[in-house]
Amino acid sequence: MRRINSSSGISEAEFDMVILLVIWSPGLLIVDHLHFQYNGFLFGWLLLSLSFLAQGRDVMGGFLFAVLLCFKHLFAVAAPVYFVYLLRHYCRGGLVRGFARLSVMGAIVVAVFAAAYGPFVYHGQIQQVIRRMFPFGRGLCHAYWAPNFWVFYIMLDKGIAFLLRKFGFNIPAPVASFTGGLVGDASPFAILPRVTPLTTFIMVLLALSPCLFRTWKDPRPRLIVRSVAYAYTCGFLFGWHVHEKASLHFSIPLAIVAVESLEDAKHYFLLSIVSCYSLFPLLYEAQEYPIKVLLLLLHTILMWFSFSAQYSGSLRGDKEGGEKQGFEVGWVTKSYLMGVVVVEIWGQFLHPYLFGDKLPFVPLMLISMYCAIGILYSWIWQLKSILISF
Amino acid sequence: MKKKGEMKKVKKVKDKVNDGQDDDPWWWLVQEGIRPSFLCISLFALLVRVAVGLHPYSGARTPPKFGDYEAQRHWMEITLNLPPKDWYRNSSVNDLSYWGLDYPPLTAYQSYVHGVFLKTFDPDSVALFTSRGYESYLGKLLMRWTVLSSDVLIFFPAVLYFVLVYRSMRFGMGQNSDVAWHIAMILLNPCLILIDHGHFQYNCISLGLTIAAIAAALSRKDLVASVLYCLALNHKQMSAYFAPAFFGYLLGKCLRKKNPLLEVTKLGLMVIGTFAVVWWPYLQSKDAALAVLSRLAPFERGIYEDYVANFWCTSSVLVKWKKLYSTQSLRIFSLASTLITCLPSMVQQILAPSSKGFLYALLNTSFSFYLFSFQVHEKSILLPLLPLTLLALEESRSILWLTHFAMFSMFPLLHRDKLVLAYMALYALFILVYFAPCGPSGRCHGTKTLDNTQKTKRSVDFITSITFHPLLMGFLGLCSLILHVIYLTMHPPNKYPFLFEAVIMLICFSQFVLFTFYFNSKQWMLSKHLTSKDKQKKLI
């Protein structure tokens, strides 16, 4: 992290702030230390790899990323970006030299994969490994829908079916379910066309393409972190069977660039609150409730304090000659965040009070949809910033 | 559920407007003012408390008697289902030998309120008779939340009040970020968190009321202070540890006013009035009042129980008090020794009341009560620790050292409650916060010499050099570390099954006695400083 930040020239205090935002990121704490996974360790690898790339040390960056892929293949969503970036940035300097470097890089990656998968190939288990790693037998969505694009698609399908039924059309209820596997030819959708893993793959690549084009034309080390974060956002929004934990993949790299400008800070403020809130249903026990609420509140307040302090008028004003812009969020953001509180109150208190045990999926659906709006906004914002900054 | 031990929070910073970022890493926390930084630190403190609450409580799953948790639950059951006049009386429905109420009526009222809360969500937990030994997930959750709510409603606002008053007292001295460090020292006091949210008690209420009383007294609202302190007394009779200090300070202030007798009468009326309001159901007859009083002072339990680091228990290694003397004579001994040891401090305050002297007086009287009083528990170390945390900025070395020994003296108790993980995590957290960069811990290493008189300076220096002698501290630190490990891993010999507890008790007692001398000398040095200042004024 120090490498990334020294290359972008931020001060010591801002660096401390970045550490605060990342280590104390409530999402990471909730998922790793409460729900129990080892993402902290993996994100360390990712950040290390990104830091080497930002410094211009492409071989190390590529090597670390290959190792990371062998730990958790979910990180492969950013592989196209890495590939294009390394191709354009590292494999330069004429045809011969470029080709030589390409073979060096290729050899490293192949060696890493061989070391990881070699034993399984040797024992003939590789088929099993691949089947376990890519369970396309599962449905489009997890039991609790991750707040991504498909939430809207599903709701649109159900909405249209409901309206058409009201108007008297005979729409058969779908046989398959969203969370179950692909049952033969049956589609879980009533009206809209069916979505297959291939469709999601193509959509992710389509969403990634602006970033890939830009990286091809102008591979800059400074912007690699944003590009990778954008890649993970696309993967999250359009992927197959996405788990809401995957929102960590883009919120943590974005924490590092959040200190670079006021706009970044505002965007990160909203994004981290939304992605942390979307993780709430992971912790459903009553005794964990105060913990997750307090973690989110504490993170919000710390972000508010640190960003306000960094962007208060008296400081930035001296540097940029008169531009006194404090850290403020607009009324849209404020009302959206109020909406988060409303959704939570509804889900926790009003819904059980009014409906008891009926319609138990409604609060979760509400959380998914509401967070999906925020994440969609983040995607559009990131796309815009990539197109502009390049 | 693991408790998070690492943190890099509470940073401190200079609040100078233009070079804020360059000098200190904590300026962003305190630049908005005290209240926002208090909010931030208290959210973190609340998170720590919730996390500790996930651990077991005292007496978990140990029938037939269980522990303090069961006692509190039983009191909710009794106060909810019986009329007030039966709460302290032994009857067929209220068996006093099974965790009878032994705190004053305010605890009973508080139990009633919490009982109503529990009844709304889990009526089985407070049903008469059938809920004895009731343990469930929801019950534990609700009980933990009652402690949390008491903390938030009473303790935290009291601390904010105190910090604001204290800051105005020290105006001009120190840095803004010191306030944040001070708040963290008070709110993240590991002993209080472990006892209240782990072992399970409601010390936050009486200690919170005491802090509010102290703050009111320091800001010259004496009547409010006396009312608040009486409420604290009526919640737990152990708050009487502070009574001589309050008495001395308020009396000293009254004597300096224009019409001392009127002031004293006003205070007396407030005290009597508060007691009358709280004890109202028990003032109907002499029997009722006596029944409550006999529950509050259980002399039949003997001068000490278990292994607590006070004089009677420690010296019983050599002098078998319980065998040599009767309970009656031991009562007189303890009363006499307590009064004699707290007398210097009280007299000093009557003669020369001052804000800082008041805080030191609280510390000294509570220590003398802890060391010499009748039936002291290990948990009572919380009482001397409270004024010490309030004095954290003055006594930055003492607070580290004494918190270590206070925790150490409670270690056997916490080990029985299976709170060792929480103990270690909170201890580490305390150390991290204490040694946070650019904080007061790095700065004032010497005692603040407040006056010029050479003689007193020399005597205090002498005591300070013994108390904070590096070799001694190093040796004791190493001993305590070794003892921790021994206690956890080895079994004591069969002939002396409580050997380890006794050794722990000896070490802690030695340090408590040493520091009592140290703090007493500091309090007297304060008064010498004041009198010399008065003399200088007279000369001018």
Coordinates of N, CA and C in Angstrom, one line a residue, chain A residues 11 13-14 16-17 19-20 23-24 29 33-34 285-292 294-295 297-298 301-302 304-306 308-310 312 314-316 318-319, chain B residues 1-2 4 6-9 11 17-18 20-21 24-25 27-29 31-32 36-37 39-41 43-44 46-47 50-51 53-54 137-138 140-141 145 148:
Chain A
S11 N 0.2 12.2 1.4 CA 1.0 12.5 2.6 C 0.9 11.4 3.6
A13 N -0.3 11.5 6.6 CA -1.6 11.4 7.3 C -2.6 10.7 6.5
E14 N -2.6 11.0 5.2 CA -3.6 10.3 4.3 C -3.3 8.8 4.3
D16 N -2.1 7.0 6.7 CA -2.7 6.4 7.9 C -4.1 6.2 7.8
M17 N -4.8 7.2 7.1 CA -6.2 7.1 6.9 C -6.6 5.9 6.1
I19 N -4.9 3.2 5.8 CA -4.8 2.0 6.6 C -6.0 1.8 7.5
L20 N -6.5 2.8 8.1 CA -7.7 2.8 8.9 C -8.9 2.3 8.1
I23 N -8.0 -1.7 7.0 CA -8.0 -2.7 8.1 C -9.3 -2.8 8.9
W24 N -9.8 -1.6 9.1 CA -11.0 -1.6 9.9 C -12.2 -1.6 9.0
L29 N -14.1 -7.4 8.3 CA -14.2 -7.9 9.7 C -15.3 -8.9 9.8
H33 N -13.9 -12.5 10.3 CA -13.7 -12.9 11.7 C -15.0 -13.3 12.3
L34 N -16.1 -13.1 11.7 CA -17.4 -13.5 12.2 C -18.0 -14.6 11.4
E285 N -27.7 -14.0 13.6 CA -28.0 -14.3 15.0 C -28.3 -13.0 15.8
A286 N -29.1 -13.1 16.8 CA -29.5 -11.9 17.5 C -28.3 -11.3 18.2
Q287 N -27.4 -12.1 18.7 CA -26.3 -11.5 19.5 C -25.3 -10.9 18.7
E288 N -25.3 -11.1 17.3 CA -24.4 -10.4 16.5 C -24.9 -9.1 16.0
Y289 N -26.2 -8.9 16.2 CA -26.8 -7.7 15.6 C -26.2 -6.4 16.1
P290 N -26.0 -6.2 17.4 CA -25.4 -4.9 17.9 C -24.0 -4.8 17.3
I291 N -23.2 -5.9 17.2 CA -21.9 -5.8 16.6 C -21.9 -5.3 15.2
K292 N -22.7 -5.8 14.4 CA -22.6 -5.4 13.0 C -23.1 -4.0 12.8
L294 N -22.9 -1.6 15.1 CA -21.9 -0.7 15.7 C -20.7 -0.6 14.7
L295 N -20.3 -1.8 14.1 CA -19.2 -1.7 13.2 C -19.5 -0.7 12.0
L297 N -21.7 1.7 12.0 CA -21.8 3.1 12.5 C -20.4 3.7 12.7
L298 N -19.5 2.9 13.3 CA -18.2 3.4 13.7 C -17.4 3.7 12.4
I301 N -18.7 6.9 10.9 CA -18.2 8.1 11.6 C -16.7 8.3 11.3
L302 N -15.9 7.3 11.4 CA -14.5 7.5 11.1 C -14.3 8.0 9.7
W304 N -16.3 9.7 8.0 CA -16.8 11.1 7.9 C -15.7 12.1 8.5
F305 N -15.2 11.7 9.7 CA -14.2 12.5 10.4 C -12.9 12.7 9.5
S306 N -12.5 11.5 9.0 CA -11.2 11.6 8.4 C -11.3 12.3 7.0
S308 N -13.6 14.6 6.3 CA -13.8 16.0 6.6 C -12.5 16.7 7.0
A309 N -11.7 16.0 7.8 CA -10.5 16.6 8.2 C -9.5 16.8 7.0
Q310 N -9.5 15.8 6.1 CA -8.6 15.9 5.0 C -9.1 17.0 4.0
S312 N -11.1 19.6 4.6 CA -11.7 20.9 5.2 C -11.1 22.0 4.4
S314 N -9.7 24.9 5.2 CA -8.4 25.5 5.5 C -7.2 24.8 5.0
L315 N -7.4 23.5 4.8 CA -6.2 22.7 4.3 C -6.0 22.8 2.8
R316 N -7.1 22.3 2.1 CA -7.0 22.2 0.7 C -6.9 23.6 0.1
D318 N -5.2 26.1 1.0 CA -3.8 26.6 0.8 C -3.2 26.0 -0.4
K319 N -3.5 24.7 -0.6 CA -2.7 24.1 -1.7 C -3.3 24.5 -3.1
Chain B
M1 N -17.2 -17.2 18.9 CA -17.1 -15.7 18.6 C -15.8 -15.2 19.3
K2 N -14.9 -14.7 18.4 CA -13.7 -14.2 18.9 C -13.8 -12.7 19.2
K4 N -12.2 -9.1 19.2 CA -11.2 -8.5 18.4 C -10.2 -7.7 19.3
E6 N -7.0 -6.4 18.2 CA -6.2 -5.4 17.5 C -7.0 -4.2 17.2
M7 N -6.4 -3.0 17.4 CA -7.0 -1.8 16.9 C -6.0 -0.8 16.8
K8 N -6.2 0.1 15.9 CA -5.3 1.3 15.8 C -6.1 2.5 15.9
K9 N -7.1 2.5 16.8 CA -7.9 3.7 17.0 C -7.3 4.8 17.7
K11 N -6.4 8.0 18.1 CA -5.1 8.7 17.9 C -5.2 10.1 18.5
V17 N -4.4 25.0 14.2 CA -5.2 25.0 13.0 C -4.3 24.8 11.8
N18 N -3.2 25.5 11.6 CA -2.6 25.4 10.3 C -1.6 24.3 10.1
G20 N -1.9 21.3 11.5 CA -2.5 20.1 12.2 C -2.0 18.8 11.6
Q21 N -1.9 18.7 10.3 CA -1.5 17.4 9.7 C -0.1 17.0 10.0
D24 N 0.8 15.8 14.3 CA 0.2 14.7 15.1 C -0.7 13.9 14.2
P25 N -0.7 12.6 14.5 CA -1.5 11.7 13.7 C -3.0 11.7 14.1
W27 N -5.1 14.4 14.8 CA -5.8 15.7 14.7 C -7.2 15.6 14.1
W28 N -7.3 14.6 13.2 CA -8.6 14.5 12.5 C -9.7 14.0 13.4
L29 N -9.3 13.4 14.5 CA -10.3 12.9 15.5 C -10.8 14.0 16.4
Q31 N -10.4 17.4 15.8 CA -10.6 18.7 15.3 C -12.0 19.2 15.3
E32 N -13.0 18.4 15.4 CA -14.4 18.8 15.4 C -14.8 19.2 16.8
P36 N -17.9 15.3 19.3 CA -17.8 14.3 18.2 C -16.8 13.2 18.5
S37 N -15.6 13.6 19.1 CA -14.6 12.6 19.3 C -15.1 11.7 20.5
L39 N -18.2 10.8 20.9 CA -19.1 9.9 20.2 C -18.4 8.8 19.5
C40 N -17.3 9.1 18.8 CA -16.5 8.1 18.1 C -15.9 7.1 19.1
I41 N -15.3 7.6 20.2 CA -14.7 6.7 21.1 C -15.7 5.9 21.9
L43 N -18.6 4.9 20.7 CA -19.1 3.8 19.8 C -18.1 2.6 19.9
F44 N -16.8 2.9 19.8 CA -15.8 1.9 19.9 C -15.9 1.2 21.2
L46 N -18.5 0.8 23.1 CA -19.7 0.1 23.1 C -19.5 -1.2 22.3
L47 N -18.7 -1.1 21.2 CA -18.5 -2.3 20.4 C -17.7 -3.3 21.2
V50 N -20.0 -5.0 23.7 CA -20.8 -6.0 23.1 C -20.1 -7.3 22.8
A51 N -18.8 -7.1 22.4 CA -18.0 -8.3 22.0 C -17.7 -9.1 23.3
G53 N -19.5 -9.2 25.9 CA -20.8 -9.9 26.3 C -21.0 -11.2 25.6
L54 N -20.3 -11.5 24.6 CA -20.5 -12.8 23.9 C -19.9 -13.9 24.8
Y137 N -30.4 -18.8 25.5 CA -29.8 -17.8 24.6 C -30.5 -16.5 24.7
L138 N -31.8 -16.5 24.6 CA -32.5 -15.2 24.6 C -32.4 -14.5 25.9
K140 N -29.9 -14.7 28.1 CA -28.6 -14.1 28.2 C -28.5 -12.8 27.4
L141 N -29.0 -12.9 26.2 CA -29.0 -11.7 25.3 C -29.7 -10.5 26.0
W145 N -28.1 -7.0 27.3 CA -28.6 -5.7 26.8 C -29.0 -4.8 27.9
L148 N -25.8 -3.2 28.9 CA -25.4 -2.2 27.9 C -26.2 -0.9 28.0

